[in-house]
Coordinates of N, CA and C in Angstrom, one line a residue:
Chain A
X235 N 78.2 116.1 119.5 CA 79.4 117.0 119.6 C 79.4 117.9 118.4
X236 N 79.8 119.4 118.9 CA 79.7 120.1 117.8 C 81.6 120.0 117.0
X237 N 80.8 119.9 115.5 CA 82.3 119.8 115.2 C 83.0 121.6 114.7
X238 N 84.2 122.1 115.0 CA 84.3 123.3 114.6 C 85.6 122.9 113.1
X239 N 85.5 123.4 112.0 CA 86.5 123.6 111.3 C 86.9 125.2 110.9
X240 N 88.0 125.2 110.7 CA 88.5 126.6 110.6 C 89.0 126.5 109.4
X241 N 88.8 127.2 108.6 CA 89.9 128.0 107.5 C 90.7 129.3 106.6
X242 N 91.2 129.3 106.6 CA 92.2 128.9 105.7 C 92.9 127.8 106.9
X243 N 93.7 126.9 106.5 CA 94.7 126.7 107.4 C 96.0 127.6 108.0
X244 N 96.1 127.9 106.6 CA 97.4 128.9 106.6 C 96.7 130.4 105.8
X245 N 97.4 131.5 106.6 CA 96.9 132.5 105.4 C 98.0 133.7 105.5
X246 N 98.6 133.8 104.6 CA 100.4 134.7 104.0 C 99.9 136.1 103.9
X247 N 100.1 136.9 104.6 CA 99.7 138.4 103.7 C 100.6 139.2 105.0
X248 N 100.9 140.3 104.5 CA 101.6 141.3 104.5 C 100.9 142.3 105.8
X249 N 101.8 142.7 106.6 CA 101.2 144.0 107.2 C 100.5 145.0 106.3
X250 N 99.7 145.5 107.1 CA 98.6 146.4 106.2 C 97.3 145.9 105.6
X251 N 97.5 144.6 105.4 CA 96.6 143.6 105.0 C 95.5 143.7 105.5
X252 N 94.1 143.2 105.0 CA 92.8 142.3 105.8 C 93.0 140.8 106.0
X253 N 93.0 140.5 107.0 CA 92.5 139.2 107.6 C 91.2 138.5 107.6
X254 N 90.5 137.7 106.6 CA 89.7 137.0 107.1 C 89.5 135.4 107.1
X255 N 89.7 135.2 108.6 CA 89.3 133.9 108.9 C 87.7 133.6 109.6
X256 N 87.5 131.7 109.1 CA 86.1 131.5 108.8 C 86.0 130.2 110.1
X257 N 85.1 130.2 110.3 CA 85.0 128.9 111.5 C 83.2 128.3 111.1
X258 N 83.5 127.2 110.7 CA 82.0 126.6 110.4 C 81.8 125.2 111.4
X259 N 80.7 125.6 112.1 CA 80.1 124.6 113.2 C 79.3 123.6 112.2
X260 N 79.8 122.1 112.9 CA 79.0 121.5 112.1 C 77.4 120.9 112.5
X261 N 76.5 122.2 113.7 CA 75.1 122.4 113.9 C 75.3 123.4 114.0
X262 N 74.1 123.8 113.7 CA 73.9 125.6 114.0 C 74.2 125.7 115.3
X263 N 74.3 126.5 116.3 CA 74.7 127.1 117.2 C 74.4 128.3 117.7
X264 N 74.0 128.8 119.3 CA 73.7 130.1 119.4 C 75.1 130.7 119.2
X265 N 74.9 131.9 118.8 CA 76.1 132.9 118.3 C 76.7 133.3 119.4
X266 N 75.6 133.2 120.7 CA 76.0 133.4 122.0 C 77.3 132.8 122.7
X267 N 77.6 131.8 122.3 CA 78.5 130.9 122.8 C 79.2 130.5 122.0
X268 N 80.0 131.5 121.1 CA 81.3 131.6 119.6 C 82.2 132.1 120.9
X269 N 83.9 132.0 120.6 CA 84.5 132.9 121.0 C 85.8 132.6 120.0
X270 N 86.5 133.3 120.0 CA 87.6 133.5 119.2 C 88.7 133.8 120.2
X271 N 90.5 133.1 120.1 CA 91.4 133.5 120.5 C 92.5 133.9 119.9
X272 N 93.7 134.6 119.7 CA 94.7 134.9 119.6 C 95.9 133.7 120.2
X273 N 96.6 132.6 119.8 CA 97.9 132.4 120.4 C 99.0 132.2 120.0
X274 N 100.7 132.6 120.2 CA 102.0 132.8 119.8 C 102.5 132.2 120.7
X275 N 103.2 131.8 119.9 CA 104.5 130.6 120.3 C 105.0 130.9 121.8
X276 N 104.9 129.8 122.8 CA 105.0 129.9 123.9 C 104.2 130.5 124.9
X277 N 102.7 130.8 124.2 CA 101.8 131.8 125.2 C 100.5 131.3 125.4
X278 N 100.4 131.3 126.4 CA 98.7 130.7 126.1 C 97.7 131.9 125.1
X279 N 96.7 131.1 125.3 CA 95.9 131.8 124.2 C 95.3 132.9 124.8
X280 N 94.7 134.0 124.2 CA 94.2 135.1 124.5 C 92.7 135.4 124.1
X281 N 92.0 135.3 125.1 CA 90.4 135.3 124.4 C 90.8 137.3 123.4
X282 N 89.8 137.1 122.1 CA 89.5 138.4 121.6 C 88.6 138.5 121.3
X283 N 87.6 137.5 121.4 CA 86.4 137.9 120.8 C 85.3 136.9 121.4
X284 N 84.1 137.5 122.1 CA 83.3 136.1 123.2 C 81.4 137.0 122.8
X285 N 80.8 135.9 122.7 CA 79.3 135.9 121.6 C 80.0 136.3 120.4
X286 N 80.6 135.7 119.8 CA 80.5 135.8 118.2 C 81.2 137.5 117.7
X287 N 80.9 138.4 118.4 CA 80.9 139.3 118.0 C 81.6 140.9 119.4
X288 N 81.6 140.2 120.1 CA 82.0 141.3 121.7 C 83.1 141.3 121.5
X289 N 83.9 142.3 121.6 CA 85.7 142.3 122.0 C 85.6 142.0 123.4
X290 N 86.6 141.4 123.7 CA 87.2 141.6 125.6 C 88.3 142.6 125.5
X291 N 87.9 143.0 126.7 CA 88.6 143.7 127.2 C 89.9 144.2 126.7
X292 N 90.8 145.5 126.3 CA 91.8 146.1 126.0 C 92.2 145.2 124.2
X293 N 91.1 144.7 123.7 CA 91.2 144.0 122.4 C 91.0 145.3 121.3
X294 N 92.0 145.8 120.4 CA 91.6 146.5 119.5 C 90.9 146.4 118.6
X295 N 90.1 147.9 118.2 CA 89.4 147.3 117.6 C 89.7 147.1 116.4
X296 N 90.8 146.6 115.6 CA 90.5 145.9 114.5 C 90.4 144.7 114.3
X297 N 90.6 144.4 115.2 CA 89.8 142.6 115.6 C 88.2 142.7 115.5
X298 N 87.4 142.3 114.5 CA 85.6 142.0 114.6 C 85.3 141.1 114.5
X299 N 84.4 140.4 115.0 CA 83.7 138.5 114.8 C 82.2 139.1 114.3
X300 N 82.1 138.1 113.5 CA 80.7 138.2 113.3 C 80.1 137.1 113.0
X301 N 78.8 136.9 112.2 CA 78.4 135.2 112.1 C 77.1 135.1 112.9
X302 N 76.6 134.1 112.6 CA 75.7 132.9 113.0 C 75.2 131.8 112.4
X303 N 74.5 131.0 113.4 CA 73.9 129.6 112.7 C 75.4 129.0 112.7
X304 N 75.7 128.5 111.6 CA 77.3 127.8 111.4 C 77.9 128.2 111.3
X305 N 78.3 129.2 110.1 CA 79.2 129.7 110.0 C 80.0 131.9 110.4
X306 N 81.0 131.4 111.1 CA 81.4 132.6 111.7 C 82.4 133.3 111.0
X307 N 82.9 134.3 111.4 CA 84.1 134.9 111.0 C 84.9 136.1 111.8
X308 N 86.5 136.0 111.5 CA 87.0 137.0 112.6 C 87.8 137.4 111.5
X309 N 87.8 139.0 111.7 CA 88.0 139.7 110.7 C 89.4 140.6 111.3
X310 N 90.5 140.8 110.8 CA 91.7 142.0 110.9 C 91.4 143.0 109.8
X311 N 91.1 144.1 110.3 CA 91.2 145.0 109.3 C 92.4 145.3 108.6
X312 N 93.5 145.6 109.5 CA 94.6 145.7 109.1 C 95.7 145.5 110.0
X313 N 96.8 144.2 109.3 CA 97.4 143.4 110.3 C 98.4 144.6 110.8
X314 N 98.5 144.2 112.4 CA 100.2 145.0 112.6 C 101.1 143.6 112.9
X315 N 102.1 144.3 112.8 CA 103.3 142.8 113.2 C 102.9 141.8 114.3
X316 N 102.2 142.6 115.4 CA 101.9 141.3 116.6 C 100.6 140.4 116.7
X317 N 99.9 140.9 114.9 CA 99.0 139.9 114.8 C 99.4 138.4 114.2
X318 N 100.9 138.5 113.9 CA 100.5 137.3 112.9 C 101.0 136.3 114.1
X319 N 100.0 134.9 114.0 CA 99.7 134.4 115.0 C 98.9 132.9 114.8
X320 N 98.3 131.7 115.9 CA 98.0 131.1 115.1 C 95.9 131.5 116.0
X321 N 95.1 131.6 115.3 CA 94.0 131.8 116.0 C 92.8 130.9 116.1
X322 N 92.2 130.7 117.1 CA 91.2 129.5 117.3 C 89.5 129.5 117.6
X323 N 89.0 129.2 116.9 CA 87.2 129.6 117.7 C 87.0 128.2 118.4
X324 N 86.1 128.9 119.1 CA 85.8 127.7 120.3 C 84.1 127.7 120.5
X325 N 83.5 126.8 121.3 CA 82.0 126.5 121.1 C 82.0 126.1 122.5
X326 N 80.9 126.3 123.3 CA 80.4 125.7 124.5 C 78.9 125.7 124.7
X327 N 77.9 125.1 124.3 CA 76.5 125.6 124.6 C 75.8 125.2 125.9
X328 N 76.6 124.4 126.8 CA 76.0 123.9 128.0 C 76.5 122.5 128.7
X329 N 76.7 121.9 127.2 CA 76.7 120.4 127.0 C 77.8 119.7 126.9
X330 N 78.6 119.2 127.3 CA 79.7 118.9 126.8 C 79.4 118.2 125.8
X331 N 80.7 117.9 124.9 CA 82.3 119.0 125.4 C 82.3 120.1 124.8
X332 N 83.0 121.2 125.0 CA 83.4 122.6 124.9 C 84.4 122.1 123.9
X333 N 84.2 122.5 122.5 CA 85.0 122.4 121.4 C 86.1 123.3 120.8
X334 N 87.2 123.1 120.5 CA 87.9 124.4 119.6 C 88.1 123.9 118.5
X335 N 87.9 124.8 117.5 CA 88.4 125.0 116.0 C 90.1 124.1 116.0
X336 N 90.4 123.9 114.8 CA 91.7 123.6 114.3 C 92.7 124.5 114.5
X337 N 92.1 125.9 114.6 CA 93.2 126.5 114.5 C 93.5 127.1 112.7
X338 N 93.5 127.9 112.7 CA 94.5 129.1 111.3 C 95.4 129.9 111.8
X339 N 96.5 129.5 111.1 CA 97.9 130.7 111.0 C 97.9 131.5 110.4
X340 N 98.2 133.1 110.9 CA 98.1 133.6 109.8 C 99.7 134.2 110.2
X341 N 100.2 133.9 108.7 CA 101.7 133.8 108.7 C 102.5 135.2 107.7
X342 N 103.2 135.9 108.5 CA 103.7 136.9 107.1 C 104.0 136.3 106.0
X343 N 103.8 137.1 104.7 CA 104.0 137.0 103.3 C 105.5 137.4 103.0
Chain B
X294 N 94.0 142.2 139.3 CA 94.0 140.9 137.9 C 94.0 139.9 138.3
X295 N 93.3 138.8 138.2 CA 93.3 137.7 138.3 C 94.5 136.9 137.7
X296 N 95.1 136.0 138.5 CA 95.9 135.6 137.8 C 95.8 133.9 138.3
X297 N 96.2 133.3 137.1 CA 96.1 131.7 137.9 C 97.5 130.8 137.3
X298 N 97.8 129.9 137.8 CA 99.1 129.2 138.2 C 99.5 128.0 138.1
X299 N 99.7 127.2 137.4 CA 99.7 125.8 137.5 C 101.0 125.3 137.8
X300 N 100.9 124.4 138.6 CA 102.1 123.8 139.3 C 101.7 122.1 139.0
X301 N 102.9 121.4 139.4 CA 103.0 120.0 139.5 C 104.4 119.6 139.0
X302 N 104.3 118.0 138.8 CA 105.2 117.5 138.2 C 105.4 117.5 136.6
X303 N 106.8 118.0 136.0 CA 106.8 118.0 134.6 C 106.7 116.7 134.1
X304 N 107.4 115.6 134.5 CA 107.4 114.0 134.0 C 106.8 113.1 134.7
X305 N 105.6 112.2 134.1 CA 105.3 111.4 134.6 C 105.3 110.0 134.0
X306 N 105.7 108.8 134.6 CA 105.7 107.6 133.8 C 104.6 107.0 133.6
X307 N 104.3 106.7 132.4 CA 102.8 105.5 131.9 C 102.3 104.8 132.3
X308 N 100.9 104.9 132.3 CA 100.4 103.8 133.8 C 99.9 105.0 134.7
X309 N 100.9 105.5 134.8 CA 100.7 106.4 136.5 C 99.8 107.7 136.4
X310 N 99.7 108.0 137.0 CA 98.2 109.0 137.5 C 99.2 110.6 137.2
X311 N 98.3 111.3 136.5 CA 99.2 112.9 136.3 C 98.4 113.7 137.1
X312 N 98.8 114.5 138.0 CA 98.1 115.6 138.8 C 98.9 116.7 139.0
X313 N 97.8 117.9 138.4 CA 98.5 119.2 138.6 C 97.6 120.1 139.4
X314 N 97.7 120.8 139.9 CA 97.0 122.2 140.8 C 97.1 123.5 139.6
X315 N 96.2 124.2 140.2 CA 96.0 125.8 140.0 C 95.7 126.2 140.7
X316 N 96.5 127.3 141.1 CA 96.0 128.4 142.2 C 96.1 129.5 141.5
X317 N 94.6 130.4 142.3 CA 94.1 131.5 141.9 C 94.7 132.3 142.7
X318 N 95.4 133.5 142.2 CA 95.1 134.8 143.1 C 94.7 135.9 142.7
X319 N 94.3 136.9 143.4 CA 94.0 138.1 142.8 C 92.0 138.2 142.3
X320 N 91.8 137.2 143.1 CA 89.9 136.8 143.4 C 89.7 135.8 143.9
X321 N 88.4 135.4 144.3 CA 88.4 134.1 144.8 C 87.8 133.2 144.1
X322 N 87.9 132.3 144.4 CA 87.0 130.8 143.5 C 85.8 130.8 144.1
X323 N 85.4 131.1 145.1 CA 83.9 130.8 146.0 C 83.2 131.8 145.6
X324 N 83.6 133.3 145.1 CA 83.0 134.3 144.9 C 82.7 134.6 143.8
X325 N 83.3 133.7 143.0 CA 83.2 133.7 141.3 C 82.5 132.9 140.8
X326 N 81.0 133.9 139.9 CA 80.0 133.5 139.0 C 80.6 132.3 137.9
X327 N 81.7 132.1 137.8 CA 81.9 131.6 136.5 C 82.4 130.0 137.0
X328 N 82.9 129.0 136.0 CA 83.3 127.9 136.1 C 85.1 128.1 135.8
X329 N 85.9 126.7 136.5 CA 87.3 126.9 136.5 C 87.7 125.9 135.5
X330 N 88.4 125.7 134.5 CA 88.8 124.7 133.8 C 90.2 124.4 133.2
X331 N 90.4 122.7 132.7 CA 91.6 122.7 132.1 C 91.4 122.4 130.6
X332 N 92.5 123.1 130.1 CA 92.3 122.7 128.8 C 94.1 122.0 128.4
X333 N 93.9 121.2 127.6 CA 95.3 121.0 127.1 C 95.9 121.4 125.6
X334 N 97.3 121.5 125.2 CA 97.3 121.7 123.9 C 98.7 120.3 123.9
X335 N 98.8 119.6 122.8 CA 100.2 118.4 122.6 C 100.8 119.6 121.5
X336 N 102.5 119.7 122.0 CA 103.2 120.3 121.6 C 102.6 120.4 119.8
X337 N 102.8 121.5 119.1 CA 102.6 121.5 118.2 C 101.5 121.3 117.3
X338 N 100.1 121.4 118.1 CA 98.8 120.8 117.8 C 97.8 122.0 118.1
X339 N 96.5 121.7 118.3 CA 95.4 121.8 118.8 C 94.8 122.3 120.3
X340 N 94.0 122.7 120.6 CA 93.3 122.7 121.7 C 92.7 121.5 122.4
X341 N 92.6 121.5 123.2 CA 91.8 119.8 123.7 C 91.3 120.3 125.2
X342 N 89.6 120.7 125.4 CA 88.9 120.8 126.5 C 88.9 119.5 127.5
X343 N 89.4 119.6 128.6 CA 89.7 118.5 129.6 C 88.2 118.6 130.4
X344 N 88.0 119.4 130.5 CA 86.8 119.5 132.1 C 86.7 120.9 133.0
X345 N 85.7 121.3 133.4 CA 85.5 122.1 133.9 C 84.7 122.1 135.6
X346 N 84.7 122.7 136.1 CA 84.4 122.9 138.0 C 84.2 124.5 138.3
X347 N 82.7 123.8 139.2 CA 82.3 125.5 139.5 C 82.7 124.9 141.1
X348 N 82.7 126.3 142.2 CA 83.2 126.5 143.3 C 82.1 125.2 144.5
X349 N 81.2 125.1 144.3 CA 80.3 123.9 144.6 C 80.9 122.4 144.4
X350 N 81.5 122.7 143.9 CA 81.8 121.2 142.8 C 81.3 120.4 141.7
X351 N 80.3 121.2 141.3 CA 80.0 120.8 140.1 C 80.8 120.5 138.9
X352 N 80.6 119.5 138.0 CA 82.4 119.1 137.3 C 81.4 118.8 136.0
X353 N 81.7 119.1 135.0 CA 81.4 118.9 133.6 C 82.6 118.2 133.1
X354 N 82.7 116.8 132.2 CA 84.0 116.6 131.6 C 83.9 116.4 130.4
X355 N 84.9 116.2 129.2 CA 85.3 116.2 127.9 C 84.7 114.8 127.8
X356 N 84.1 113.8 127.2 CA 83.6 112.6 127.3 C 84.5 112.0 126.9
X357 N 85.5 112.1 126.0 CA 86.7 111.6 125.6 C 87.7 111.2 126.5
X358 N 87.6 111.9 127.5 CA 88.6 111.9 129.0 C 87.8 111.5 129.9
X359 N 86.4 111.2 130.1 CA 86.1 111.3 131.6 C 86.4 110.2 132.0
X360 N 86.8 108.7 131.9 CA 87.0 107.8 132.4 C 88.4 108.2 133.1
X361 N 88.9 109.0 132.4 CA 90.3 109.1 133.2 C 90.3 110.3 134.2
X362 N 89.6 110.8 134.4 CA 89.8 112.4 134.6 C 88.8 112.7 135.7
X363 N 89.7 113.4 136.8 CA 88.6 114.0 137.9 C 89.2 115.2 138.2
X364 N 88.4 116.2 138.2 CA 88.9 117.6 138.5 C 87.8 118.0 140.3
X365 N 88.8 118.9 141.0 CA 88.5 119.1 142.5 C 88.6 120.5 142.5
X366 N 88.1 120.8 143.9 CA 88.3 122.3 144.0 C 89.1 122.4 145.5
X367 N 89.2 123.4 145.7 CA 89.6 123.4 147.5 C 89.5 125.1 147.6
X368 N 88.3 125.3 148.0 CA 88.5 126.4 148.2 C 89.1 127.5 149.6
X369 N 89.5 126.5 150.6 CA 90.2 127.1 151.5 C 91.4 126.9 151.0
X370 N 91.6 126.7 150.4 CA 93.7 126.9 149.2 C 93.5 128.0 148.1
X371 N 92.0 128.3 147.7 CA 92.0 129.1 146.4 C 92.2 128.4 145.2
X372 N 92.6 126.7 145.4 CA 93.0 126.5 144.3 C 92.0 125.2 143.4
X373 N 92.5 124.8 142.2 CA 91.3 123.5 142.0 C 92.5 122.3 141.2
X374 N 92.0 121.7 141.1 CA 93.2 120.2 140.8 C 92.6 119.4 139.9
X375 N 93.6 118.9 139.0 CA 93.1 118.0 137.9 C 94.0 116.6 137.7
X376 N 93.6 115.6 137.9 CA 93.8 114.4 138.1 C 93.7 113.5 137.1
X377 N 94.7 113.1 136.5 CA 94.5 112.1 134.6 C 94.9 110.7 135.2
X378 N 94.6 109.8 135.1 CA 95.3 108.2 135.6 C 95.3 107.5 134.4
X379 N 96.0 106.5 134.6 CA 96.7 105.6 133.3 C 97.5 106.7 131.9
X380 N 97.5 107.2 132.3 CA 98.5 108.4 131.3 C 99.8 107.3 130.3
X381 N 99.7 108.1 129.2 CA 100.5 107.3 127.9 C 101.1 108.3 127.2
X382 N 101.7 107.9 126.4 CA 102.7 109.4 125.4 C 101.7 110.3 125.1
X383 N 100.1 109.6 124.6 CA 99.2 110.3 123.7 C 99.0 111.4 125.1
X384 N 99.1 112.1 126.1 CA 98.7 112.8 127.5 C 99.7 113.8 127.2
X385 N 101.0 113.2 126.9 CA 102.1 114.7 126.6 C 101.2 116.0 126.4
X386 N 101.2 116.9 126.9 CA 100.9 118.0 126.8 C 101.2 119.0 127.2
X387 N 100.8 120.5 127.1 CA 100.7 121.6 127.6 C 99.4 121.7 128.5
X388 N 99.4 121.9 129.6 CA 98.3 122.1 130.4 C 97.9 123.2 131.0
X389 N 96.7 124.0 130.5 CA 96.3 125.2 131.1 C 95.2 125.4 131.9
X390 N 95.3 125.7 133.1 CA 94.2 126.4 133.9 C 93.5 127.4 133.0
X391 N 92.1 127.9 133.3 CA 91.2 128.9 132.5 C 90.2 129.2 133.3
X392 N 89.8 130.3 133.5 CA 88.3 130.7 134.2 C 87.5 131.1 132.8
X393 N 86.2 130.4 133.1 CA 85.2 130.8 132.2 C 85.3 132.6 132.3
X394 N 84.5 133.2 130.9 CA 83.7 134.4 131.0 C 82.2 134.2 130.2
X395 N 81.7 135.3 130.2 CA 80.5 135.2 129.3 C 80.2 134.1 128.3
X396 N 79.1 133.5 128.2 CA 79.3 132.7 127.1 C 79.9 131.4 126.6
X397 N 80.7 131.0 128.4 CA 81.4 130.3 128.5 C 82.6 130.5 127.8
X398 N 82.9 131.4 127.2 CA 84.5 131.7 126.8 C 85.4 131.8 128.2
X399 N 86.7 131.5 127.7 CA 87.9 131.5 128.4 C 88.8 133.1 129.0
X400 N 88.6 133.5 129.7 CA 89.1 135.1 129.4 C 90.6 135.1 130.4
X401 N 90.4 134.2 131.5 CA 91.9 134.1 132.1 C 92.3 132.6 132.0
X402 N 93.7 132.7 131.8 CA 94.5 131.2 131.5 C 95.7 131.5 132.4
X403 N 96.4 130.6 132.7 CA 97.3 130.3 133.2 C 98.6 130.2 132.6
X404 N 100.1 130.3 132.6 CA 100.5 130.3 131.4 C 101.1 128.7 130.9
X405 N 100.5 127.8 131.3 CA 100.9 126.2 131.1 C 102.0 125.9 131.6
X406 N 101.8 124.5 131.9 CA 102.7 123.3 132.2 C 102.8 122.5 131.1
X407 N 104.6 122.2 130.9 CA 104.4 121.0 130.3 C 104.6 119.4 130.9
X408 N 103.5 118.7 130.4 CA 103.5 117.7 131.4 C 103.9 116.4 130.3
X409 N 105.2 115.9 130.7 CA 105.7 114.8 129.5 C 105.4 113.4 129.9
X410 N 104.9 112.5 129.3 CA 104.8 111.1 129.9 C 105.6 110.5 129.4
X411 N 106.7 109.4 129.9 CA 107.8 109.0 129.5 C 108.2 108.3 130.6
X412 N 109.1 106.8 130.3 CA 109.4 106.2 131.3 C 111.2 106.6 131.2

C-alpha cells in the first residue's frame, strides 16, 4: 500500500500569500496517477489538479502541482479568500487501494 | 453536467448492514469510460477509499473493507449501490459517490450522506 503524508499540517498566511503544500509517497509512483483536491466545510471535495501537474477543468490558474518519484507539491501563487481550505493528494496506480494524503489546512493568519 | 446523488438511510443500528444508492444523471453509467466509486470521510477526519465499479461489474475494493463491502451497478436505474454489513460507530461517516477521471482521479462527487451508526 502506498502510504501518502502531507505537510504542513496546518499552514497560517494571509491573502496575497504563496502556498506551498508537499505530499510524499512512501514508493515512488508514476506522476501519472497524483491528483490533488480542494475541500470546505460541508462540501465535498473538488478535484484541482489530476497527473501531478494538469488543472481540471474551470481550476485557476494559480493552483500548479508539480513532482515526481515521491515527492509532490501544490503550489497557490497567491491566496484569495476562497482558498483557504483543507486540501488532499490522492494516489491510484491500478492496485488497490486508492490512497489519500492526511490532508493540510491552510488557515488565514 | 453530470451530476450524482446519494440517497439511503441516515441511521443505522450495529450489527446491521448499511446500504446506500447513487444515481447518475446528466450521462450514463454504460457509456462511461471511467470507474464509479465510494469514498467515505468520519466527521472531522480524513478520506477513506471504499471501492470502486465499472459499468460491467467489475469491483475493485479498499482491502481494509472488503470483507464487509459489496458495491453493484444497475444500469437500467443509472444508478450503483454500496453495501457495508456488521457496521459499528467506527462506519459513522460521510459518504460520497465519485466517477473516476484521468489517472484515476475523482472529478465528479456527489455531495454526501451522513450515515450514523448508533443504536
Amino acid at each position: 500500500e502506498i502510504v501518502l503524508t502531507q505537510s504542513p499540517g496546518t499552514l497560517s498566511l494571509s491573502p496575497g500569500e504563496r502556498a506551498t503544500l508537499f505530499c510524499r509517497a512512501s514508493q515512488s509512483v508514476s506522476s501519472s496517477y497524483l491528483a490533488w483536491y480542494q475541500q470546505k466545510p460541508g462540501q465535498a471535495p473538488r478535484l484541482l489538479i489530476y497527473g501531478a501537474s494538469s488543472r481540471a477543468t474551470g481550476i485557476p490558474d494559480r493552483f500548479s502541482g508539480s513532482g515526481s518519484g515521491t515527492d509532490f507539491t501544490l503550489t497557490i501563487s497567491r491566496l484569495e479568500p476562497e482558498d483557504f481550505a483543507v486540501y488532499y493528494c490522492q494516489h491510484y496506480g491500478g492496485s488497490p487501494p486508492l490512497t489519500f494524503g492526511g490532508g493540510s489546512k491552510v488557515e488565514i493568519k | 453536467q453530470l451530476q450524482l446523488q446519494e440517497s439511503g438511510p441516515g441511521l443505522v443500528k450495529p450489527s446491521e448492514t448499511l446500504s446506500l444508492a447513487c444515481t447518475v444523471s446528466g450521462g450514463s453509467i454504460s457509456s462511461s469510460p471511467y470507474y464509479w466509486g465510494w469514498i467515505r470521510q468520519p466527521p472531522g477526519t480524513g478520506l477513506e477509499w471504499i471501492g470502486h465499479i465499472y459499468f460491467t461489474g467489475t469491483t475493485h475494493y479498499n482491502p481494509s473493507l472488503e470483507s464487509r463491502v459489496t458495491i453493484s451497478v444497475d444500469t437500467s436505474k443509472n444508478q450503483f449501490s454500496l453495501k457495508l454489513t456488521s457496521v459499528t460507530a467506527a462506519d459513522t461517516a460521510f459518504y460520497y459517490c465519485a466517477r473516476h477521471y484521468t489517472g484515476w482521479s475523482l472529478l465528479y462527487w456527489g455531495q454526501g450522506t451522513l450515515v450514523t451508526v448508533s443504536s
